[in-house]
Structures are given as structure tokens and as C-alpha cells.
Amino acid sequence: MTKKQTYSIGELAREFDVTTRTIRFYEDQGLVSPSRRGQTRIYSPADRVTLKLILRGKRLGFSLAESKELIGMYQPQGDNRHQLLALQNKIQQRREQLEQQLRDIHALQLELDDAEQRCVDAMKELEN
Amino acid sequence: MTKKQTYSIGELAREFDVTTRTIRFYEDQGLVSPSRRGQTRIYSPADRVTLKLILRGKRLGFSLAESKELIGMYQPQGDNRHQLLALQNKIQQRREQLEQQLRDIHALQLELDDAEQRCVDAMKELEN
DNA sequence: CCCATTCTTTACGTTAACGTAAACTTCCCC
DNA sequence: GGGGAAGTTTACGTTAACGTAAAGAATGGG
């Protein structure tokens, strides 16, 4: 018994914790193109991977349009060089944004520590 | 000559690279409350700090409502303990999200390296 | 005094990423 | 064969965070 070869929209929705509406929306936007059996959508393992990539893109703050570009990279079709560079630029931007976020979080934590201290002090004051 | 004591909306907009509309919107949402000289808004250094905090919040993915909460923390007014805990929870969530993003970026980079390699290979192939 | 800036209020418009609802077909089970 | 459960299409609704436009007041320089 090897891996599952096809998936229904409901199965994928459950697995990735999104609604079927969401998955259909991605199809509408041209990010996935499942085959059909009659009316019903049949998703392949490749489609499943595509969904995974979309969701990872979302976590990274990519728009659906950007994720679509990104996913296009995985189907090598001649000269990816240009798109590859564009993509690497975006990754680099995210990296820098991440670093900024880390700095921001650190600053916020320092202020939190300070606020906490003031809070503790105020409570001690009340105990006297 | 010490630090500037007041700012116009335009000055702040320029300094933080946002539009005046944006700053007025924040006021509308109750995040800043500049004083007035007639109709005209006059911003204090404290207002300026508030703006900074809002923008940092944005960089961290906080909504304006969340940033508003956060900013409330800086005016100690009795029992901050509850809000302090809530805020720390949010910080923790952001931290975890950041770590997930870092993992995602690493995975993406590996795939990029792979794509790049395939790209180089394809070009070598063409040279023969 | 006039003109260009900078300010003001009011209010409708926009975008992304879905949510929600209606109305219908298909399939499976007992 | 009745009735869920899961699938389908179509289409209008929603939210956040501003954008954009209109129309008018105030101010400072030449």
C-alpha cells in the first residue's frame, strides 16, 4: 500500500485546515488545476504539493499572485533564470523583513520587561 | 536647542513615510489624539512615539486594534497585570510565527538552490 | 494682494482573500 | 426510496487599512 494517489477537495481541506471554498478560490486564481471526474474535482499528489506551497507562501507573507509565480518555478520549462533571480530577490527581501521583525520583537520584549517591573513595583507599593 | 517640541502632520508623515491620510486615520481609530491650534493638529513628542509604536506593530503583523492595546500598556494606570499577560501571549505567538517563517525560508532556500542547479545544468546541456 | 502650500472635513472607492448563502446534483446506506 | 453527506455553480457580502477626490480655510512670502 503506497501513498494515496488521489484526493477529494474535502480531504485536502481537512488536512490543511482550510475550507473547500478556499481551495476552489485558489483554482479560480489559477494556482491549481485539478482534473475532473464528471463535475467532481480530483486532486493529484502534485496538486497537494501545490497547496502546501501556497500555504507556506501565505505564512511567509507572499500574496497569492507571488505564490503563483513561485510555484511556476517548480515546473522547469526552459529559461527559468530570469524568474529565478526575481524569486531570489523576494526571498532576500523576506529575510531582511524577518531580521527587522526580530529586532522589533527584541525591543518589544525589553519594554515588556520594563512594564512588568513597574507593575510588580506598583503591587509591592500596595502591600505596604 | 533641545528636541523639537511639536510637529505638524506633514512633518510626521514625511519622517515616517506615510501619508497624512494615514495619520488622520489612526486618530479616527483612536490611536493618537493630537492637540489642536484652531483646526490644525499639533503633535507632541509623545504622539510621535505613539506613531512609532504603531508602525512597529505593523511590521510585526499586529492589527491596528492590537497595536492600540499594546500602546495602552505604556500608560500605567493601576492594574496592568491582566493586559500585560495578554500582550505577552501575543508576543509569544509572534515569536513562534517568526520561527515558523524562518523554517519556511530555509526550506524555500533549499528548493531555490535545487532549482538553480537544474537551471545551470540545463544551460550546460545547451552548450554541447 | 495674490498665489502657492499646507492644512481641514466629508465621503465614496479599492484590494485581497476569502465568507456565506442559495439552489441543485450525486452517491451511499439501510 | 428517503435522507444525509459531500460535491457543484453562481453570486453577493465582508474586513482592514487606507486611497482618492472635492471643496474649502489659513498662512506666509514676494
GROMACS .gro file of C-alpha atoms (C1' of nucleotides) in nm:
model
  316
    1MET     CA    1   0.000   0.000   0.000
    2THR     CA    2   0.180   0.307  -0.125
    3LYS     CA    3   0.075   0.669  -0.088
    4LYS     CA    4  -0.271   0.784  -0.181
    5GLN     CA    5  -0.292   0.872  -0.547
    6THR     CA    6  -0.593   1.100  -0.545
    7TYR     CA    7  -0.771   1.330  -0.303
    8SER     CA    8  -1.113   1.487  -0.281
    9ILE     CA    9  -1.148   1.855  -0.208
   10GLY     CA   10  -1.286   1.774   0.135
   11GLU     CA   11  -0.988   1.559   0.226
   12LEU     CA   12  -0.742   1.831   0.137
   13ALA     CA   13  -0.947   2.093   0.314
   14ARG     CA   14  -0.936   1.887   0.630
   15GLU     CA   15  -0.569   1.806   0.601
   16PHE     CA   16  -0.464   2.166   0.553
   17ASP     CA   17  -0.729   2.315   0.773
   18VAL     CA   18  -0.884   2.541   0.514
   19THR     CA   19  -1.233   2.548   0.368
   20THR     CA   20  -1.327   2.399   0.034
   21ARG     CA   21  -1.420   2.750  -0.070
   22THR     CA   22  -1.059   2.847  -0.021
   23ILE     CA   23  -0.934   2.565  -0.240
   24ARG     CA   24  -1.181   2.649  -0.512
   25PHE     CA   25  -1.076   3.010  -0.485
   26TYR     CA   26  -0.715   2.912  -0.549
   27GLU     CA   27  -0.829   2.725  -0.857
   28ASP     CA   28  -1.018   3.033  -0.968
   29GLN     CA   29  -0.697   3.230  -0.936
   30GLY     CA   30  -0.515   2.975  -1.146
   31LEU     CA   31  -0.298   2.825  -0.873
   32VAL     CA   32  -0.424   2.470  -0.901
   33SER     CA   33  -0.599   2.283  -1.183
   34PRO     CA   34  -0.732   1.951  -1.058
   35SER     CA   35  -0.869   1.702  -1.306
   36ARG     CA   36  -1.234   1.608  -1.303
   37ARG     CA   37  -1.445   1.301  -1.287
   38GLY     CA   38  -1.768   1.440  -1.417
   39GLN     CA   39  -1.815   1.757  -1.221
   40THR     CA   40  -1.615   1.644  -0.926
   41ARG     CA   41  -1.262   1.766  -0.872
   42ILE     CA   42  -0.989   1.505  -0.839
   43TYR     CA   43  -0.664   1.620  -0.684
   44SER     CA   44  -0.330   1.451  -0.753
   45PRO     CA   45  -0.034   1.433  -0.517
   46ALA     CA   46   0.116   1.713  -0.725
   47ASP     CA   47  -0.188   1.927  -0.661
   48ARG     CA   48  -0.146   1.855  -0.295
   49VAL     CA   49   0.211   1.975  -0.302
   50THR     CA   50   0.097   2.289  -0.478
   51LEU     CA   51  -0.146   2.356  -0.197
   52LYS     CA   52   0.132   2.308   0.053
   53LEU     CA   53   0.343   2.562  -0.131
   54ILE     CA   54   0.060   2.813  -0.138
   55LEU     CA   55   0.014   2.783   0.235
   56ARG     CA   56   0.382   2.815   0.302
   57GLY     CA   57   0.382   3.125   0.085
   58LYS     CA   58   0.100   3.264   0.294
   59ARG     CA   59   0.294   3.203   0.613
   60LEU     CA   60   0.581   3.397   0.462
   61GLY     CA   61   0.359   3.687   0.373
   62PHE     CA   62   0.352   3.624  -0.001
   63SER     CA   63   0.038   3.720  -0.184
   64LEU     CA   64  -0.137   3.455  -0.388
   65ALA     CA   65  -0.002   3.617  -0.701
   66GLU     CA   66   0.351   3.590  -0.567
   67SER     CA   67   0.299   3.231  -0.465
   68LYS     CA   68   0.172   3.158  -0.812
   69GLU     CA   69   0.494   3.295  -0.957
   70LEU     CA   70   0.691   3.093  -0.708
   71ILE     CA   71   0.510   2.774  -0.792
   72GLY     CA   72   0.575   2.834  -1.158
   73MET     CA   73   0.942   2.778  -1.075
   74TYR     CA   74   0.891   2.416  -0.995
   75GLN     CA   75   0.792   2.331  -1.348
   76PRO     CA   76   1.122   2.380  -1.526
   77GLN     CA   77   1.038   2.482  -1.878
   78GLY     CA   78   1.344   2.629  -2.041
   79ASP     CA   79   1.484   2.955  -1.912
   80ASN     CA   80   1.396   2.994  -1.551
   81ARG     CA   81   1.696   3.213  -1.497
   82HIS     CA   82   1.511   3.541  -1.503
   83GLN     CA   83   1.229   3.430  -1.277
   84LEU     CA   84   1.475   3.255  -1.055
   85LEU     CA   85   1.657   3.581  -0.993
   86ALA     CA   86   1.332   3.763  -0.926
   87LEU     CA   87   1.234   3.499  -0.679
   88GLN     CA   88   1.566   3.511  -0.502
   89ASN     CA   89   1.523   3.883  -0.467
   90LYS     CA   90   1.192   3.830  -0.296
   91ILE     CA   91   1.341   3.575  -0.063
   92GLN     CA   92   1.611   3.821   0.023
   93GLN     CA   93   1.352   4.087   0.096
   94ARG     CA   94   1.167   3.850   0.328
   95ARG     CA   95   1.491   3.770   0.501
   96GLU     CA   96   1.554   4.135   0.569
   97GLN     CA   97   1.199   4.180   0.684
   98LEU     CA   98   1.242   3.887   0.919
   99GLU     CA   99   1.553   4.041   1.064
  100GLN     CA  100   1.368   4.367   1.120
  101GLN     CA  101   1.091   4.174   1.291
  102LEU     CA  102   1.339   4.006   1.518
  103ARG     CA  103   1.483   4.342   1.615
  104ASP     CA  104   1.132   4.474   1.675
  105ILE     CA  105   1.046   4.177   1.892
  106HIS     CA  106   1.358   4.222   2.098
  107ALA     CA  107   1.280   4.588   2.156
  108LEU     CA  108   0.925   4.500   2.247
  109GLN     CA  109   1.043   4.242   2.496
  110LEU     CA  110   1.267   4.490   2.666
  111GLU     CA  111   0.977   4.727   2.704
  112LEU     CA  112   0.760   4.445   2.829
  113ASP     CA  113   1.016   4.358   3.092
  114ASP     CA  114   1.014   4.720   3.195
  115ALA     CA  115   0.637   4.738   3.210
  116GLU     CA  116   0.629   4.417   3.409
  117GLN     CA  117   0.876   4.559   3.655
  118ARG     CA  118   0.671   4.874   3.702
  119CYS     CA  119   0.371   4.652   3.752
  120VAL     CA  120   0.542   4.447   4.020
  121ASP     CA  121   0.666   4.761   4.189
  122ALA     CA  122   0.319   4.907   4.195
  123MET     CA  123   0.184   4.593   4.357
  124LYS     CA  124   0.452   4.593   4.623
  125GLU     CA  125   0.361   4.951   4.691
  126LEU     CA  126   0.003   4.849   4.755
  127GLU     CA  127   0.109   4.582   5.000
  128ASN     CA  128   0.259   4.838   5.236
  129MET     CA  129   1.843   7.393   2.130
  130THR     CA  130   1.682   7.078   2.258
  131LYS     CA  131   1.450   6.843   2.068
  132LYS     CA  132   1.157   6.973   1.876
  133GLN     CA  133   0.854   7.008   2.097
  134THR     CA  134   0.577   6.997   1.838
  135TYR     CA  135   0.523   6.856   1.493
  136SER     CA  136   0.281   6.919   1.212
  137ILE     CA  137   0.103   6.630   1.047
  138GLY     CA  138   0.306   6.681   0.735
  139GLU     CA  139   0.636   6.662   0.920
  140LEU     CA  140   0.545   6.334   1.080
  141ALA     CA  141   0.413   6.197   0.753
  142ARG     CA  142   0.744   6.274   0.589
  143GLU     CA  143   0.950   6.140   0.875
  144PHE     CA  144   0.768   5.807   0.889
  145ASP     CA  145   0.699   5.781   0.518
  146VAL     CA  146   0.323   5.756   0.543
  147THR     CA  147   0.052   5.985   0.412
  148THR     CA  148  -0.130   6.242   0.620
  149ARG     CA  149  -0.444   6.044   0.547
  150THR     CA  150  -0.289   5.752   0.728
  151ILE     CA  151  -0.212   5.958   1.036
  152ARG     CA  152  -0.562   6.102   1.043
  153PHE     CA  153  -0.698   5.753   1.005
  154TYR     CA  154  -0.507   5.643   1.313
  155GLU     CA  155  -0.662   5.930   1.501
  156ASP     CA  156  -1.001   5.822   1.375
  157GLN     CA  157  -0.933   5.479   1.517
  158GLY     CA  158  -0.840   5.629   1.850
  159LEU     CA  159  -0.468   5.556   1.839
  160VAL     CA  160  -0.346   5.914   1.865
  161SER     CA  161  -0.513   6.230   1.991
  162PRO     CA  162  -0.308   6.536   1.898
  163SER     CA  163  -0.400   6.870   2.045
  164ARG     CA  164  -0.522   7.150   1.823
  165ARG     CA  165  -0.440   7.507   1.749
  166GLY     CA  166  -0.766   7.613   1.595
  167GLN     CA  167  -0.842   7.339   1.345
  168THR     CA  168  -0.485   7.239   1.296
  169ARG     CA  169  -0.343   6.932   1.461
  170ILE     CA  170  -0.038   6.977   1.683
  171TYR     CA  171   0.160   6.664   1.762
  172SER     CA  172   0.373   6.628   2.074
  173PRO     CA  173   0.686   6.414   2.110
  174ALA     CA  174   0.464   6.161   2.288
  175ASP     CA  175   0.235   6.148   1.985
  176ARG     CA  176   0.539   6.090   1.773
  177VAL     CA  177   0.641   5.795   1.988
  178THR     CA  178   0.291   5.656   1.958
  179LEU     CA  179   0.319   5.670   1.582
  180LYS     CA  180   0.649   5.487   1.602
  181LEU     CA  181   0.487   5.216   1.809
  182ILE     CA  182   0.202   5.179   1.563
  183LEU     CA  183   0.442   5.135   1.277
  184ARG     CA  184   0.649   4.885   1.467
  185GLY     CA  185   0.331   4.696   1.540
  186LYS     CA  186   0.254   4.692   1.172
  187ARG     CA  187   0.594   4.549   1.091
  188LEU     CA  188   0.524   4.274   1.340
  189GLY     CA  189   0.192   4.195   1.183
  190PHE     CA  190  -0.023   4.341   1.457
  191SER     CA  191  -0.354   4.489   1.354
  192LEU     CA  192  -0.425   4.848   1.449
  193ALA     CA  193  -0.659   4.725   1.720
  194GLU     CA  194  -0.381   4.512   1.866
  195SER     CA  195  -0.135   4.798   1.848
  196LYS     CA  196  -0.386   5.014   2.026
  197GLU     CA  197  -0.400   4.764   2.308
  198LEU     CA  198  -0.023   4.748   2.316
  199ILE     CA  199   0.010   5.123   2.332
  200GLY     CA  200  -0.232   5.131   2.620
  201MET     CA  201   0.033   4.944   2.818
  202TYR     CA  202   0.266   5.238   2.817
  203GLN     CA  203   0.032   5.449   3.024
  204PRO     CA  204   0.046   5.264   3.353
  205GLN     CA  205  -0.288   5.322   3.522
  206GLY     CA  206  -0.329   5.073   3.801
  207ASP     CA  207  -0.367   4.708   3.721
  208ASN     CA  208  -0.190   4.636   3.400
  209ARG     CA  209  -0.133   4.282   3.507
  210HIS     CA  210  -0.411   4.131   3.303
  211GLN     CA  211  -0.334   4.322   2.984
  212LEU     CA  212   0.032   4.261   3.040
  213LEU     CA  213  -0.026   3.888   3.032
  214ALA     CA  214  -0.242   3.914   2.722
  215LEU     CA  215   0.024   4.114   2.550
  216GLN     CA  216   0.296   3.870   2.645
  217ASN     CA  217   0.088   3.594   2.495
  218LYS     CA  218   0.071   3.780   2.169
  219ILE     CA  219   0.441   3.837   2.170
  220GLN     CA  220   0.492   3.468   2.225
  221GLN     CA  221   0.265   3.389   1.935
  222ARG     CA  222   0.462   3.622   1.711
  223ARG     CA  223   0.781   3.458   1.823
  224GLU     CA  224   0.650   3.117   1.723
  225GLN     CA  225   0.528   3.253   1.396
  226LEU     CA  226   0.870   3.401   1.334
  227GLU     CA  227   1.032   3.066   1.398
  228GLN     CA  228   0.794   2.901   1.154
  229GLN     CA  229   0.883   3.166   0.899
  230LEU     CA  230   1.249   3.101   0.948
  231ARG     CA  231   1.193   2.730   0.887
  232ASP     CA  232   0.987   2.812   0.579
  233ILE     CA  233   1.257   3.039   0.445
  234HIS     CA  234   1.520   2.774   0.494
  235ALA     CA  235   1.312   2.517   0.309
  236LEU     CA  236   1.249   2.763   0.033
  237GLN     CA  237   1.618   2.837   0.000
  238LEU     CA  238   1.699   2.469  -0.035
  239GLU     CA  239   1.447   2.442  -0.313
  240LEU     CA  240   1.587   2.752  -0.473
  241ASP     CA  241   1.935   2.606  -0.466
  242ASP     CA  242   1.795   2.297  -0.633
  243ALA     CA  243   1.612   2.496  -0.898
  244GLU     CA  244   1.924   2.697  -0.963
  245GLN     CA  245   2.124   2.383  -1.007
  246ARG     CA  246   1.876   2.241  -1.255
  247CYS     CA  247   1.891   2.571  -1.435
  248VAL     CA  248   2.269   2.564  -1.460
  249ASP     CA  249   2.260   2.202  -1.574
  250ALA     CA  250   2.010   2.286  -1.845
  251MET     CA  251   2.231   2.563  -1.973
  252LYS     CA  252   2.537   2.341  -1.981
  253GLU     CA  253   2.333   2.094  -2.178
  254LEU     CA  254   2.258   2.361  -2.437
  255GLU     CA  255   2.626   2.444  -2.473
  256ASN     CA  256   2.706   2.097  -2.601
  257DC     C1'  257  -0.299   9.148  -0.267
  258DC     C1'  258  -0.241   8.731  -0.469
  259DC     C1'  259  -0.067   8.285  -0.507
  260DA     C1'  260   0.122   7.857  -0.355
  261DT     C1'  261   0.143   7.544   0.046
  262DT     C1'  262  -0.037   7.316   0.395
  263DC     C1'  263  -0.394   7.237   0.647
  264DT     C1'  264  -0.906   7.092   0.721
  265DT     C1'  265  -1.360   6.788   0.672
  266DT     C1'  266  -1.659   6.471   0.430
  267DA     C1'  267  -1.735   6.088   0.182
  268DC     C1'  268  -1.719   5.740  -0.160
  269DG     C1'  269  -1.376   5.386  -0.372
  270DT     C1'  270  -1.036   4.998  -0.358
  271DT     C1'  271  -0.792   4.549  -0.286
  272DA     C1'  272  -0.706   4.080  -0.123
  273DA     C1'  273  -0.872   3.670   0.030
  274DC     C1'  274  -1.193   3.457   0.121
  275DG     C1'  275  -1.717   3.400   0.385
  276DT     C1'  276  -2.182   3.298   0.327
  277DA     C1'  277  -2.600   3.172   0.118
  278DA     C1'  278  -2.897   2.965  -0.221
  279DA     C1'  279  -3.022   2.610  -0.512
  280DC     C1'  280  -2.901   2.192  -0.724
  281DT     C1'  281  -2.688   1.706  -0.831
  282DT     C1'  282  -2.475   1.254  -0.684
  283DC     C1'  283  -2.369   0.894  -0.407
  284DC     C1'  284  -2.420   0.573  -0.049
  285DC     C1'  285  -2.668   0.333   0.321
  286DC     C1'  286  -3.027   0.087   0.545
  287DG     C1'  287  -3.656   0.526  -0.188
  288DG     C1'  288  -3.571   0.856   0.159
  289DG     C1'  289  -3.231   1.112   0.351
  290DG     C1'  290  -2.784   1.258   0.490
  291DA     C1'  291  -2.313   1.376   0.338
  292DA     C1'  292  -2.031   1.569   0.014
  293DG     C1'  293  -1.996   1.761  -0.415
  294DT     C1'  294  -2.121   2.152  -0.765
  295DT     C1'  295  -2.211   2.660  -0.959
  296DT     C1'  296  -2.331   3.142  -0.910
  297DA     C1'  297  -2.317   3.547  -0.687
  298DC     C1'  298  -2.340   3.892  -0.345
  299DG     C1'  299  -2.113   4.027   0.123
  300DT     C1'  300  -1.720   4.135   0.438
  301DT     C1'  301  -1.299   4.329   0.662
  302DA     C1'  302  -0.884   4.607   0.724
  303DA     C1'  303  -0.632   4.985   0.610
  304DC     C1'  304  -0.605   5.309   0.387
  305DG     C1'  305  -0.655   5.584  -0.134
  306DT     C1'  306  -0.859   5.943  -0.372
  307DA     C1'  307  -1.123   6.333  -0.472
  308DA     C1'  308  -1.372   6.754  -0.374
  309DA     C1'  309  -1.416   7.185  -0.164
  310DG     C1'  310  -1.290   7.498   0.143
  311DA     C1'  311  -0.987   7.767   0.531
  312DA     C1'  312  -0.543   7.957   0.695
  313DT     C1'  313  -0.081   8.115   0.643
  314DG     C1'  314   0.343   8.308   0.473
  315DG     C1'  315   0.627   8.521   0.102
  316DG     C1'  316   0.717   8.842  -0.272
   0.00000   0.00000   0.00000
